[in-house]
Amino acid sequence: MITRAGLPAVVALASLTFALAPANAQTQLDDTERLLEELVNAHGVVGFEGEVRRILRREWQDLVPDLHTDGIGNLLGTFKGDENASGPKVLLMAHMDEVGFLVRYIDENGFIYFNNVGGYFPQSVLTQRLSILTPNGRVIGYTGMKSGHILRASERNEMVPLERMFIDVGASSREEVQRMGIRPGLPIAYETSFVKLGDTGRYLAKAWDDRIGLAVITEVLQSLGAHPNQVQIAATVQEENGLRGAAVVDASLHPDIVINLEIGIAADFPLMTSPALSQEALGNGPGIFIFDNSMIPNNQYIDWILSTADRHQIPTQFESVSGYGEDGAQLQRSSTGIPSVNIGIPTRYGHSQSGIIDRADYDNTVKLVRAMIENLSAEALTRIRTFE
Ligand SMILES: [Zn+2]
C-alpha cells in the first residue's frame, strides 16, 4: 500500500536504510556519551523535570554537598570546597526542561488532544511517535494524519494547526485511555533515543536543548583544576515557557558572574542560506552569543572570554539570533545587574523531534568554561563590572 507518486522514493529509502544500518549501529560508548545518552533520553517536559533532576542529583551529590531544590524546582548548590574561597561567585547554569506537550483532553473515541509548552513549528509535530509520562510509566502514541491516498489536493499544501492534531495510543474509548494512566495535564515528549552517528563524531537525539548544557556543567565539575573562585551551579526548570525557574535563582545563590550554557542555532545545512538568521557551524567551537532577544551581554565580559579562549587556543564563534531567549538574561537583570553570558553548543534542528551536535564542540565548551573559572579573578571581575 503505497501512493503512486511515492513509489521511487520508497524503494530508494529502503536500500538506503539497509546500507546505513551497520554504520549507525551503536558502538561502545565512552563515559561522556553515556552521560549524554542518559540525559537526552530522560523525559523532562517543561514543569515535569523529575527524571532529569534525579540523574543530576546522582551525578552531582558528591561534588556539590549542599545540593538542594528551591520552591519552583531548580536544583542548586556550591561546588565542594569552594564555600570559604574568597574569589568571585561564578554561577554555571543550564535548564532541565525540554519543549514538549501536555495532554489537554481525551475524546470519547480515545484520541488525545494536546497543547504545546515551548515553541514549535507545527509541521514538525505531525506523524511522530510521542511518549506520555504517566504514573504507570511511558505510554507511546502517534500523531496521526490522513494517509496520502485520501488527502484532497487542497490539503497537500495546507499546514495542520496544533489544535487539530491528536495522539492515537491504540485505544477505542476514553475509559481505555484512562485505564492506561493518562489524564489531562500529563507531559508528552518525543519518543526517540540517542544515536551515535557512526564515527563522524556527531550524535543525534532529542532534547539537546538543554541537556547538553547540563552535561557540560557535570564534566566541568568533574575535571576542574585549582581556582580561587566559588563555583555555583543551577539546573533550572521551566526555561522554555518564559525563563521562569531562572527568575528566582539569584534569591538563593547571589552569584557575581554567570555562565549560561545552551544550544546554539547551527546554520550549516541546506535551506539555511542566510547568515542573517544564524551563523554557527558544527565543529567550529562554542558559540558566544553577542545578541539574542532576551539579552545583550556585558561587552567587557565578552572581550575577557575571547582573550581567555585565545590564550588557551580554544576555537569560538559568534552567534547573534533574534527569536531566542535564555536564562542568563534573568540573572543579568537580577540584584544590581549580574554580568552574564550565554554560550551555545552548536546544534542543528533545535526545537524539533531531534537534533545533531558535534563532539568537538562539546569538548571545547567544557575546556572554555573550565578555563574561564580557573582564570577569573576579583580584578578581572572589577574590570568587567566597571566597564573599564
Ligand atoms: Zn534552551
Coordinates of C-alpha atoms and ligand atoms in Angstrom, one line a residue:
M1 CA 0.0 0.0 0.0
I2 CA 2.0 3.0 -1.2
T3 CA 1.0 6.1 -3.1
R4 CA 1.9 6.1 -6.7
A5 CA 3.9 9.3 -6.5
G6 CA 5.8 7.8 -3.6
L7 CA 7.0 4.6 -5.3
P8 CA 10.5 5.5 -6.4
A9 CA 11.3 7.3 -3.1
V10 CA 10.2 4.4 -1.0
V11 CA 12.3 2.0 -3.0
A12 CA 15.3 4.3 -2.7
L13 CA 14.8 4.8 1.0
A14 CA 14.6 1.0 1.6
S15 CA 18.0 0.4 0.1
L16 CA 19.5 3.5 1.8
T17 CA 18.3 2.2 5.2
F18 CA 19.8 -1.1 4.5
A19 CA 23.2 0.5 3.5
L20 CA 23.3 2.8 6.6
A21 CA 22.3 0.4 9.3
P22 CA 25.8 -1.1 10.0
A23 CA 27.5 2.4 10.0
N24 CA 25.0 3.8 12.5
A25 CA 25.0 0.8 14.8
Q26 CA 25.7 1.7 18.4
T27 CA 29.3 1.0 19.1
Q28 CA 30.9 1.2 22.6
L29 CA 30.0 4.4 24.3
D30 CA 32.6 6.4 26.4
D31 CA 31.7 8.0 29.7
T32 CA 30.6 11.3 28.1
E33 CA 28.5 9.5 25.6
R34 CA 26.8 7.5 28.3
L35 CA 26.0 10.6 30.3
L36 CA 24.7 12.4 27.2
E37 CA 22.6 9.4 26.3
E38 CA 21.0 9.2 29.7
L39 CA 20.3 12.9 29.9
V40 CA 18.7 13.3 26.4
N41 CA 16.6 10.1 26.7
A42 CA 15.1 11.3 30.0
H43 CA 11.6 12.6 29.9
G44 CA 11.7 16.2 31.1
V45 CA 9.0 18.4 29.6
V46 CA 8.5 21.9 31.0
G47 CA 7.3 21.7 34.6
F48 CA 8.0 17.9 34.7
E49 CA 11.7 17.8 35.1
G50 CA 11.9 15.0 37.7
E51 CA 13.7 12.3 35.6
V52 CA 16.5 14.8 34.7
R53 CA 16.7 16.1 38.3
R54 CA 17.2 12.6 39.6
I55 CA 20.1 12.0 37.2
L56 CA 21.8 15.2 38.2
R57 CA 21.3 14.5 41.9
R58 CA 23.1 11.2 41.4
E59 CA 25.9 12.9 39.4
W60 CA 26.3 16.0 41.5
Q61 CA 25.7 14.9 45.1
D62 CA 29.4 14.1 45.9
L63 CA 30.6 17.3 44.0
V64 CA 28.0 19.7 45.5
P65 CA 27.5 18.9 49.2
D66 CA 24.7 21.4 49.7
L67 CA 22.7 20.4 46.6
H68 CA 19.1 21.4 47.2
T69 CA 15.9 22.4 45.4
D70 CA 14.0 25.7 45.7
G71 CA 10.3 26.0 45.7
I72 CA 9.9 26.1 41.9
G73 CA 12.1 23.0 41.3
N74 CA 15.6 24.4 40.4
L75 CA 18.5 22.3 41.6
L76 CA 21.1 24.5 43.2
G77 CA 24.4 24.4 45.2
T78 CA 28.0 25.3 45.6
F79 CA 31.0 23.2 44.4
K80 CA 32.7 21.1 47.1
G81 CA 35.4 23.0 48.9
D82 CA 34.6 26.4 47.5
E83 CA 32.3 27.6 50.3
N84 CA 35.1 29.5 52.0
A85 CA 37.0 30.7 49.0
S86 CA 37.4 34.4 48.6
G87 CA 37.2 34.8 44.8
P88 CA 34.0 35.7 42.9
K89 CA 31.0 33.5 42.9
V90 CA 30.7 32.1 39.4
L91 CA 27.4 30.5 38.5
L92 CA 27.1 27.7 35.9
M93 CA 23.6 27.4 34.7
A94 CA 21.6 25.3 32.3
H95 CA 18.0 24.2 32.1
M96 CA 16.5 20.8 32.7
D97 CA 13.2 21.1 30.8
E98 CA 12.6 20.4 27.2
V99 CA 10.0 21.7 24.8
G100 CA 7.0 19.3 24.6
F101 CA 3.3 19.0 25.0
L102 CA 0.7 18.5 27.7
V103 CA -2.5 16.3 27.5
R104 CA -5.4 18.7 27.0
Y105 CA -8.4 16.4 26.7
I106 CA -9.3 12.9 25.7
D107 CA -12.3 12.4 23.3
E108 CA -14.9 9.7 23.7
N109 CA -13.2 7.6 21.0
G110 CA -9.9 7.6 22.9
F111 CA -8.0 10.2 20.8
I112 CA -5.8 12.5 22.9
Y113 CA -5.6 16.3 22.1
F114 CA -2.7 18.3 23.4
N115 CA -1.2 21.8 23.7
N116 CA 2.5 22.7 23.3
V117 CA 4.8 24.0 26.0
G118 CA 7.6 25.8 24.3
G119 CA 7.9 26.9 20.7
Y120 CA 7.2 24.6 17.8
F121 CA 6.8 24.8 14.0
P122 CA 3.6 22.8 13.9
Q123 CA 4.5 20.9 10.8
S124 CA 7.3 19.1 12.7
V125 CA 4.8 17.6 15.1
L126 CA 2.7 15.6 12.7
T127 CA 3.4 11.9 12.1
Q128 CA 5.7 11.5 15.1
R129 CA 5.9 9.0 17.9
L130 CA 5.3 10.7 21.2
S131 CA 5.6 9.4 24.7
I132 CA 3.2 10.3 27.5
L133 CA 4.6 10.1 31.0
T134 CA 2.1 8.5 33.4
P135 CA 2.3 7.3 37.0
N136 CA 2.5 3.8 35.5
G137 CA 5.3 4.6 33.1
R138 CA 5.5 5.8 29.5
V139 CA 2.7 5.3 27.0
I140 CA 3.7 5.6 23.4
G141 CA 1.4 7.0 20.8
Y142 CA 1.4 8.6 17.3
T143 CA 0.3 11.9 15.9
G144 CA -1.8 10.5 13.1
M145 CA -2.9 12.2 9.9
K146 CA -4.8 11.3 6.7
S147 CA -3.0 8.8 4.5
G148 CA -1.6 10.2 1.2
H149 CA -4.2 8.0 -0.5
I150 CA -7.1 10.1 0.7
L151 CA -5.7 13.6 1.0
R152 CA -7.6 16.2 -1.0
A153 CA -5.5 18.2 -3.5
S154 CA -6.2 21.4 -1.4
E155 CA -4.9 19.7 1.8
R156 CA -1.5 18.8 0.3
N157 CA -0.1 22.3 0.8
E158 CA -2.0 23.1 3.9
M159 CA -0.4 23.4 7.4
V160 CA -2.2 21.5 10.0
P161 CA -2.5 23.6 13.2
L162 CA -1.6 22.0 16.5
E163 CA -5.2 22.2 17.8
R164 CA -6.3 19.8 15.1
M165 CA -3.6 17.2 15.9
F166 CA -4.3 14.2 18.1
I167 CA -2.4 11.3 19.5
D168 CA -3.5 7.7 18.8
V169 CA -2.5 5.3 21.6
G170 CA -4.4 2.4 20.1
A171 CA -7.4 2.9 22.5
S172 CA -11.1 2.8 21.4
S173 CA -12.6 4.8 24.2
R174 CA -11.9 7.5 26.8
E175 CA -12.1 4.9 29.5
E176 CA -9.5 2.7 27.9
V177 CA -7.1 5.7 27.8
Q178 CA -7.8 6.5 31.4
R179 CA -7.0 2.9 32.3
M180 CA -3.6 3.4 30.8
G181 CA -3.0 6.1 33.5
I182 CA -3.5 9.0 31.1
R183 CA -5.3 12.2 32.3
P184 CA -5.3 15.8 31.3
G185 CA -2.1 17.7 32.3
L186 CA 0.4 14.9 31.9
P187 CA 3.6 15.7 29.9
I188 CA 4.3 14.4 26.4
A189 CA 7.8 14.2 24.8
Y190 CA 9.1 12.9 21.5
E191 CA 9.7 9.2 21.7
T192 CA 13.3 8.9 20.3
S193 CA 16.7 8.0 21.7
F194 CA 20.4 8.8 21.5
V195 CA 22.2 7.6 18.3
K196 CA 25.9 7.9 17.7
L197 CA 26.2 8.6 14.0
G198 CA 28.9 6.1 13.1
D199 CA 32.4 7.5 13.6
T200 CA 31.5 11.0 12.5
G201 CA 31.9 12.4 16.0
R202 CA 28.3 13.5 15.7
Y203 CA 25.3 12.5 17.8
L204 CA 21.5 12.5 17.0
A205 CA 19.0 12.9 19.8
K206 CA 16.1 14.8 21.2
A207 CA 16.4 17.4 24.0
W208 CA 20.0 18.6 23.4
D209 CA 18.2 21.8 24.5
D210 CA 19.4 21.9 27.2
R211 CA 20.6 18.6 28.4
I212 CA 23.9 19.3 26.7
G213 CA 24.4 22.3 28.9
L214 CA 23.9 20.1 32.0
A215 CA 26.4 17.6 30.7
V216 CA 29.0 20.4 30.2
I217 CA 28.4 21.5 33.8
T218 CA 28.8 17.9 35.0
E219 CA 32.0 17.4 33.2
V220 CA 33.5 20.8 34.3
L221 CA 32.8 19.9 37.9
Q222 CA 34.5 16.5 37.5
S223 CA 37.6 18.0 35.9
L224 CA 38.1 21.4 37.5
G225 CA 41.6 22.4 38.4
A226 CA 42.8 24.8 41.1
H227 CA 40.9 28.1 41.2
P228 CA 40.3 30.9 43.6
N229 CA 36.6 31.2 43.0
Q230 CA 33.3 29.9 44.4
V231 CA 31.7 27.8 41.7
Q232 CA 27.9 27.6 42.0
I233 CA 25.5 25.5 39.9
A234 CA 21.9 25.9 38.9
A235 CA 19.9 23.4 36.9
T236 CA 16.7 25.4 36.2
V237 CA 13.1 24.5 35.4
Q238 CA 10.6 26.0 33.0
E239 CA 13.0 27.8 30.8
E240 CA 11.0 27.0 27.6
N241 CA 7.9 28.8 28.8
G242 CA 9.5 32.1 29.7
L243 CA 12.7 31.6 31.8
R244 CA 10.7 31.1 34.9
G245 CA 13.0 29.0 37.0
A246 CA 15.9 31.3 36.4
A247 CA 13.9 34.3 37.7
V248 CA 14.4 33.1 41.3
V249 CA 18.0 31.7 41.2
D250 CA 19.6 34.9 42.4
A251 CA 17.4 34.8 45.6
S252 CA 19.2 31.6 46.6
L253 CA 22.8 32.0 45.3
H254 CA 23.6 35.7 44.8
P255 CA 26.3 35.0 42.1
D256 CA 28.8 37.6 41.0
I257 CA 29.0 36.5 37.4
V258 CA 27.1 34.0 35.3
I259 CA 28.0 31.4 32.5
N260 CA 24.7 30.2 31.0
L261 CA 25.0 27.1 28.8
E262 CA 22.6 26.4 26.0
I263 CA 22.3 25.1 22.5
G264 CA 23.4 27.4 19.7
I265 CA 21.5 27.5 16.4
A266 CA 23.7 25.8 13.8
A267 CA 23.0 27.1 10.2
D268 CA 25.3 24.7 8.2
F269 CA 22.7 22.6 6.3
P270 CA 20.7 23.0 3.1
L271 CA 18.0 25.7 3.2
M272 CA 19.9 27.8 5.7
T273 CA 21.1 30.2 3.1
S274 CA 21.3 33.4 5.1
P275 CA 23.8 34.2 7.8
A276 CA 21.3 37.0 8.8
L277 CA 19.3 34.3 10.6
S278 CA 22.1 32.5 12.5
Q279 CA 25.8 31.9 11.9
E280 CA 27.1 28.9 13.8
A281 CA 28.5 25.7 12.1
L282 CA 29.1 22.4 13.8
G283 CA 32.7 21.8 14.6
N284 CA 33.7 25.5 14.8
G285 CA 33.7 25.7 18.6
P286 CA 31.4 27.1 21.3
G287 CA 29.1 29.9 20.1
I288 CA 29.5 33.2 22.1
F289 CA 26.1 34.9 22.0
I290 CA 26.6 38.6 21.3
F291 CA 22.9 39.2 20.9
D292 CA 19.6 37.5 21.4
N293 CA 16.1 38.7 22.1
S294 CA 16.5 38.4 25.9
M295 CA 20.0 39.8 26.5
I296 CA 22.8 41.9 25.2
P297 CA 25.8 40.8 27.3
N298 CA 28.3 43.0 29.1
N299 CA 30.8 43.7 26.3
Q300 CA 33.8 43.8 28.7
Y301 CA 32.9 40.3 29.7
I302 CA 32.7 39.2 26.1
D303 CA 36.2 40.6 25.4
W304 CA 37.6 38.8 28.5
I305 CA 36.1 35.5 27.3
L306 CA 37.6 35.9 23.9
S307 CA 41.0 36.6 25.2
T308 CA 40.8 33.7 27.6
A309 CA 39.8 31.4 24.7
D310 CA 42.7 32.7 22.6
R311 CA 45.2 32.1 25.3
H312 CA 44.0 28.5 25.7
Q313 CA 43.7 28.0 21.9
I314 CA 40.0 27.2 22.1
P315 CA 38.1 27.9 18.9
T316 CA 35.0 30.1 19.3
Q317 CA 32.4 31.5 17.0
F318 CA 30.0 34.4 17.4
E319 CA 26.2 33.9 17.5
S320 CA 23.5 36.5 17.0
V321 CA 19.9 35.3 16.9
S322 CA 16.6 37.1 17.2
G323 CA 13.8 34.8 18.2
Y324 CA 15.9 33.3 21.0
G325 CA 15.8 33.8 24.8
E326 CA 17.8 32.3 27.6
D327 CA 18.1 32.0 31.3
G328 CA 21.2 34.2 31.6
A329 CA 19.0 37.2 30.9
Q330 CA 17.1 36.7 34.1
L331 CA 20.4 36.9 36.1
Q332 CA 21.6 39.9 34.2
R333 CA 18.6 41.8 35.5
S334 CA 18.7 40.4 39.0
S335 CA 20.3 42.1 42.0
T336 CA 22.4 45.1 40.9
G337 CA 22.8 43.6 37.4
I338 CA 25.0 40.5 37.2
P339 CA 27.4 40.1 34.2
S340 CA 26.0 37.1 32.2
V341 CA 27.0 35.4 29.1
N342 CA 25.2 32.7 27.0
I343 CA 27.4 30.1 25.4
G344 CA 25.8 27.8 22.9
I345 CA 26.9 24.3 21.8
P346 CA 26.1 24.4 18.0
T347 CA 23.0 22.3 17.4
R348 CA 21.2 21.6 14.2
Y349 CA 17.3 21.4 14.1
G350 CA 16.6 22.8 17.5
H351 CA 13.0 22.5 18.8
S352 CA 12.1 19.7 16.5
Q353 CA 12.0 15.9 17.1
S354 CA 15.8 15.5 17.1
G355 CA 18.9 17.5 16.6
I356 CA 22.6 16.9 15.8
I357 CA 25.6 18.0 17.7
D358 CA 29.4 17.6 17.2
R359 CA 31.5 16.1 20.0
A360 CA 34.4 18.5 19.3
D361 CA 32.1 21.5 20.1
Y362 CA 31.1 19.8 23.4
D363 CA 34.7 19.1 24.4
N364 CA 35.8 22.7 23.5
T365 CA 32.9 24.1 25.6
V366 CA 34.0 22.1 28.6
K367 CA 37.5 23.4 28.1
L368 CA 36.4 27.0 27.7
V369 CA 34.2 27.0 30.8
R370 CA 37.0 25.4 32.8
A371 CA 39.5 28.0 31.5
M372 CA 37.1 30.8 32.4
I373 CA 36.7 29.5 36.0
E374 CA 40.4 28.9 36.5
N375 CA 41.3 32.3 35.1
L376 CA 38.7 34.6 36.7
S377 CA 39.9 36.9 39.4
A378 CA 38.4 39.6 41.6
E379 CA 40.4 42.1 39.5
A380 CA 39.0 40.8 36.2
L381 CA 35.5 40.9 37.7
T382 CA 36.0 44.5 38.7
R383 CA 37.1 45.4 35.2
I384 CA 34.1 43.7 33.8
R385 CA 31.7 45.4 36.3
T386 CA 33.2 48.9 35.9
F387 CA 33.3 48.6 32.1
E388 CA 36.9 49.8 32.2
Ligands
ZN1 ZN 17.3 26.0 25.9

